[in-house]
């Protein structure tokens, strides 16, 4: 799978990273201000979580979009999905109705995830095999930067501007990215080709492929359960930290950024399978310590930071792994995996909402512990014939 014009340039990479930042802000805009949005809309925090979960549920349709539009070149489809993000982003900031806002969030999840899949496979196709992990970690760094700077900044700016005004800036970023892609998007044989539906779907029968997808489903249920409510989780358990939430969100975002970059470095050296097992093992331990640490505020903050860093480390292995096990030849299965990730986060967020209502906020850590434990069991390195530790060359 050769790039017709050589490796991806710095400018193109910078634009992809910036778009990933804008897309991630679109998806996570409300996460850092759920309590503020709930007060503004006069609904419960659990209900406000639907703004995040509807975005995630929209991602379910990504494989359908790729199948229906499989005859369209991937580069053209990439631009179309970016355009739809602009359209539904504009709708979300113009409507006064919560129901319409939820619909816009659903469509943003659909278009945004499809764009993200195509951006991922474009970067993978432009990369040397030994640099796939590094380049994908740089791409995903845009999302990590959204957590590190964007989400905390939103919590500060919400005191002075409406969330609609903040979102408008993200839309302007998307417009500039679309203009760049229209004229300067690097071309590859893969990006100009149509999706080969049957041959790509047939890969799902391969053991390594469905183990990656299954691991993504399980891991992100646990991630979505805790991360969606991370701000109210901290504020409710430790009210003294509420004035410092912006600083804490910066720290959490920085840990995500670091975990993502570390994940790319480790992946390229020991393989995504062994890295995934190690990350799942560590995440299980961190989750158990969170449950046992009780009201120890400083210990909880440190563990949450470590949990987020390791969560992004695990996510990098899964996003890289699906490209490796499909030998970078299947946008469709990368889309399936991406949809599974978004769907899993929505399931986790919904489960957390039920847990909050019935058992209380501290117990939303439980799905994370169970999920990471299952991922670890699925990917024991000693099981060479059935484990992801056996790297596909």
XYZ file of C-alpha atoms in Angstrom:
393
model
C 0.000 0.000 0.000
C 2.255 2.757 -1.218
C 1.758 6.464 -1.024
C 1.836 7.922 -4.507
C 3.679 11.004 -3.304
C 5.867 9.622 -0.516
C 5.441 10.059 3.215
C 2.902 12.394 4.705
C 4.210 15.938 5.041
C 4.404 17.962 8.228
C 1.702 20.391 7.092
C -0.772 17.628 6.267
C -0.010 15.879 9.547
C -0.553 19.129 11.440
C -3.939 19.617 9.756
C -5.005 16.049 10.583
C -3.986 16.559 14.221
C -5.859 19.877 14.381
C -8.984 18.288 12.912
C -8.721 15.478 15.423
C -8.563 18.113 18.152
C -11.685 19.829 16.799
C -13.551 16.524 16.412
C -12.624 15.449 19.910
C -13.791 18.774 21.293
C -17.060 18.241 19.451
C -17.488 14.879 21.150
C -16.252 15.801 24.624
C -17.270 19.470 24.860
C -19.835 18.774 27.572
C -17.758 16.344 29.632
C -15.965 18.994 31.638
C -19.068 21.127 32.166
C -21.810 18.527 32.728
C -22.714 20.053 36.089
C -22.944 23.551 34.542
C -25.033 22.337 31.593
C -27.365 20.459 33.945
C -27.957 23.638 35.933
C -28.449 25.705 32.769
C -30.956 23.244 31.250
C -32.541 22.493 34.643
C -32.117 18.755 34.302
C -30.146 16.164 36.271
C -26.474 15.458 35.635
C -27.424 11.908 34.623
C -29.774 13.298 31.925
C -27.122 15.711 30.690
C -24.926 12.690 30.087
C -27.204 11.867 27.155
C -25.462 14.624 25.201
C -22.336 12.482 25.335
C -23.992 9.077 25.015
C -26.110 10.114 21.985
C -22.912 11.179 20.255
C -21.490 7.751 20.976
C -24.634 5.928 19.825
C -24.449 7.785 16.507
C -21.173 6.016 15.815
C -23.015 2.713 15.453
C -23.952 3.635 11.902
C -20.401 4.219 10.690
C -19.993 0.801 9.000
C -23.381 1.300 7.329
C -22.233 4.626 5.902
C -19.077 3.014 4.530
C -21.056 0.156 2.982
C -23.733 2.367 1.415
C -21.140 4.809 0.056
C -18.508 2.163 -0.722
C -18.208 3.242 -4.383
C -17.186 6.743 -3.357
C -13.440 7.304 -3.103
C -12.241 7.435 0.476
C -10.712 10.892 0.110
C -14.032 12.287 -1.147
C -15.904 10.542 1.659
C -13.465 11.998 4.192
C -14.303 15.507 2.985
C -18.041 14.759 2.956
C -17.971 13.610 6.584
C -16.052 16.700 7.633
C -18.665 18.831 5.852
C -21.482 17.044 7.727
C -19.722 17.751 11.006
C -19.825 21.438 10.121
C -23.525 21.285 9.200
C -24.718 19.453 12.322
C -22.360 21.454 14.506
C -24.072 24.595 13.226
C -27.479 23.022 13.907
C -26.518 22.169 17.478
C -25.572 25.764 18.311
C -28.649 27.247 16.626
C -31.408 25.123 18.165
C -33.299 25.965 21.358
C -34.814 22.483 21.730
C -33.094 19.759 23.744
C -34.570 17.049 21.495
C -33.108 18.668 18.359
C -29.799 19.050 20.166
C -29.807 15.329 20.960
C -30.505 14.551 17.276
C -27.636 16.822 16.206
C -25.361 15.058 18.693
C -26.372 11.683 17.250
C -25.562 12.822 13.699
C -22.298 14.395 14.846
C -21.340 11.044 16.333
C -22.125 9.329 13.047
C -20.269 11.794 10.813
C -17.458 12.437 13.282
C -16.643 8.778 13.833
C -16.740 8.053 10.095
C -14.340 10.942 9.515
C -12.089 9.658 12.292
C -11.943 6.174 10.764
C -11.023 7.529 7.349
C -8.419 9.863 8.845
C -6.877 6.942 10.752
C -6.641 4.679 7.728
C -5.294 7.548 5.603
C -2.479 8.178 8.080
C -1.797 4.424 8.343
C -1.582 4.096 4.564
C 0.857 7.012 4.393
C 3.124 5.518 7.075
C 5.962 3.037 6.951
C 4.981 -0.192 8.741
C 7.470 0.355 11.557
C 6.101 3.885 12.146
C 2.361 3.136 12.211
C 2.184 3.246 16.009
C 4.111 6.508 16.222
C 2.131 8.296 13.506
C -1.223 7.143 14.841
C -0.211 8.283 18.312
C 0.564 11.710 16.826
C -2.844 11.772 15.143
C -4.590 10.750 18.352
C -2.537 13.383 20.169
C -5.073 15.874 18.818
C -7.754 14.172 20.907
C -5.434 14.028 23.911
C -4.753 17.753 23.497
C -8.511 18.356 23.607
C -8.577 16.710 27.028
C -5.403 18.427 28.186
C -6.292 21.954 27.085
C -9.682 22.135 25.387
C -11.963 20.574 28.000
C -10.381 22.404 30.962
C -10.400 25.662 28.992
C -14.113 25.189 28.324
C -14.725 25.031 32.062
C -12.998 28.399 32.425
C -14.578 30.005 29.350
C -18.105 28.872 30.275
C -18.019 31.602 32.933
C -17.729 34.247 30.221
C -19.138 32.675 27.036
C -21.950 30.292 26.171
C -21.081 26.766 25.055
C -22.499 27.697 21.638
C -19.915 30.441 21.220
C -17.139 28.060 22.235
C -18.395 25.447 19.772
C -18.506 28.023 16.977
C -14.714 28.330 17.187
C -14.455 24.551 16.659
C -16.662 24.840 13.574
C -14.356 27.494 12.139
C -11.430 25.091 12.635
C -13.334 22.399 10.726
C -14.053 24.798 7.868
C -10.355 25.626 7.523
C -9.485 21.909 7.565
C -12.061 21.161 4.892
C -10.607 23.861 2.635
C -7.122 22.362 3.058
C -8.333 18.835 2.268
C -10.188 20.036 -0.827
C -6.969 21.280 -2.407
C -4.002 19.635 -0.683
C -5.067 16.256 0.757
C -2.214 13.745 0.147
C -3.262 10.899 -2.126
C -2.670 7.190 -1.733
C -3.860 4.243 -3.756
C -6.071 3.333 -0.846
C -7.593 6.800 -0.490
C -8.607 6.877 -4.155
C -10.003 3.333 -4.125
C -13.491 2.126 -3.297
C -14.154 -0.166 -0.341
C -14.066 -3.879 -1.209
C -16.966 -4.890 0.987
C -16.846 -8.688 0.821
C -13.094 -9.213 0.974
C -12.694 -6.729 3.818
C -15.596 -8.137 5.831
C -14.206 -11.656 5.419
C -11.216 -10.639 7.550
C -13.430 -10.539 10.632
C -13.281 -14.358 10.719
C -9.578 -14.164 11.548
C -8.956 -14.759 15.236
C -6.669 -11.789 15.788
C -9.175 -9.454 14.150
C -12.199 -10.397 16.212
C -10.101 -10.471 19.389
C -9.141 -6.826 18.792
C -12.780 -5.875 18.209
C -13.977 -7.816 21.267
C -11.254 -6.241 23.398
C -12.288 -2.779 22.154
C -15.896 -3.433 23.138
C -15.023 -4.570 26.642
C -12.298 -2.018 27.366
C -14.326 1.014 26.325
C -17.422 0.021 28.273
C -15.283 0.392 31.366
C -13.682 3.592 30.075
C -16.999 5.212 29.158
C -18.555 4.433 32.531
C -15.988 6.412 34.492
C -14.758 9.040 32.045
C -18.206 10.382 31.074
C -18.855 11.360 34.689
C -15.281 12.102 35.744
C -16.019 15.750 36.641
C -19.138 15.135 38.778
C -17.368 12.077 40.240
C -14.582 14.278 41.601
C -16.823 17.195 42.606
C -19.362 15.031 44.448
C -16.788 12.978 46.317
C -14.463 15.870 47.108
C -16.384 19.205 47.053
C -13.253 21.076 48.153
C -11.757 20.375 44.720
C -14.550 22.092 42.751
C -12.698 25.451 42.476
C -9.671 23.599 41.109
C -11.480 21.453 38.537
C -10.051 23.336 35.558
C -6.534 22.654 36.813
C -7.386 19.018 37.499
C -8.830 18.608 34.001
C -5.590 20.000 32.562
C -3.680 17.433 34.608
C -5.996 14.632 33.467
C -5.674 15.742 29.849
C -1.891 15.925 30.130
C -1.835 12.376 31.477
C -3.944 11.241 28.511
C -1.549 12.939 26.114
C 1.410 11.245 27.774
C -0.312 7.860 27.843
C -1.079 8.095 24.142
C 2.497 8.966 23.147
C 3.917 6.333 25.483
C 1.513 3.825 23.957
C 2.853 4.507 20.458
C 6.460 4.138 21.603
C 5.790 0.857 23.455
C 3.636 -0.516 20.631
C 6.403 -0.101 18.064
C 8.863 -1.898 20.332
C 7.051 -4.854 21.932
C 3.931 -5.149 19.765
C 0.431 -3.996 20.523
C -0.657 -7.354 21.975
C 1.815 -7.493 24.829
C 1.371 -3.763 25.442
C -2.396 -4.266 25.615
C -2.048 -7.045 28.193
C 0.292 -4.945 30.336
C -2.064 -1.952 30.150
C -5.105 -4.042 31.097
C -3.245 -5.543 34.051
C -2.249 -2.106 35.308
C -5.767 -0.713 34.780
C -7.278 -3.516 36.856
C -4.936 -2.677 39.715
C -5.614 1.066 39.506
C -9.380 0.492 39.510
C -9.211 -1.731 42.581
C -7.126 0.867 44.403
C -9.712 3.536 43.518
C -12.437 1.425 45.094
C -10.360 0.821 48.212
C -8.966 4.340 48.677
C -12.224 5.658 50.105
C -12.168 9.328 51.076
C -8.405 9.839 50.669
C -8.550 12.849 48.351
C -4.920 13.071 47.220
C -4.682 9.326 46.607
C -7.886 9.427 44.542
C -6.621 12.291 42.386
C -3.330 10.504 41.697
C -5.140 7.275 40.826
C -7.581 9.052 38.493
C -4.674 10.693 36.659
C -2.943 7.314 36.313
C -6.208 5.682 35.238
C -6.683 8.184 32.426
C -3.071 7.913 31.269
C -3.305 4.131 31.131
C -6.725 4.281 29.478
C -5.238 6.175 26.556
C -2.279 3.796 26.501
C -4.760 0.921 26.057
C -6.783 2.833 23.467
C -3.694 3.403 21.333
C -2.995 -0.348 21.282
C -6.527 -1.117 20.103
C -6.605 1.605 17.430
C -3.192 0.544 16.156
C -3.939 -3.147 16.536
C -6.934 -3.157 14.192
C -4.800 -1.562 11.474
C -2.029 -4.108 12.016
C -4.171 -7.267 12.098
C -5.963 -6.176 8.912
C -2.585 -5.282 7.370
C -3.895 -1.736 6.778
C -6.170 -3.043 4.021
C -9.637 -2.622 5.539
C -11.304 0.710 6.204
C -14.486 -1.231 6.853
C -13.139 -3.225 9.800
C -11.368 -0.185 11.193
C -14.802 1.476 11.003
C -16.421 -1.479 12.730
C -13.841 -1.265 15.508
C -14.338 2.503 15.779
C -18.095 2.060 15.985
C -17.670 -0.620 18.613
C -15.504 1.766 20.652
C -18.074 4.554 20.488
C -20.960 2.174 21.144
C -19.098 0.674 24.102
C -18.550 4.132 25.589
C -22.267 4.826 25.230
C -23.094 1.554 26.981
C -20.644 2.437 29.725
C -22.115 5.924 30.131
C -25.652 4.495 30.280
C -24.577 1.864 32.798
C -22.913 4.531 34.908
C -26.110 6.585 34.887
C -27.999 3.612 36.316
C -25.257 2.947 38.861
C -25.304 6.583 40.023
C -29.074 6.470 40.482
C -29.134 3.160 42.320
C -25.816 2.708 44.144
C -24.105 6.090 44.135
C -21.299 7.866 42.294
C -18.291 5.963 43.769
C -19.457 2.675 42.232
C -18.997 3.772 38.607
C -15.422 2.496 38.971
C -16.695 -1.123 39.059
C -17.315 -1.457 35.260
C -13.745 -0.279 34.627
C -12.288 -2.935 36.915
C -14.355 -5.741 35.391
C -13.650 -4.584 31.819
C -9.879 -4.355 32.224
C -9.819 -7.736 33.969
C -11.645 -9.359 31.028
C -9.334 -7.716 28.477
C -6.335 -8.975 30.410
C -7.714 -12.534 30.431
C -8.465 -12.396 26.699
C -4.924 -11.345 25.880
C -2.649 -13.429 28.078
C 0.680 -13.425 26.164
C 1.333 -17.108 26.904
C -1.602 -18.039 24.683
C 0.431 -17.474 21.531
C -2.020 -19.073 19.127
C -5.086 -17.206 20.289
C -3.653 -14.084 21.811
C -3.105 -10.647 20.355
C 0.457 -10.948 21.567
C 1.235 -12.801 18.359
C 1.831 -9.811 16.127
C 0.585 -10.018 12.570
C 3.322 -9.094 10.172
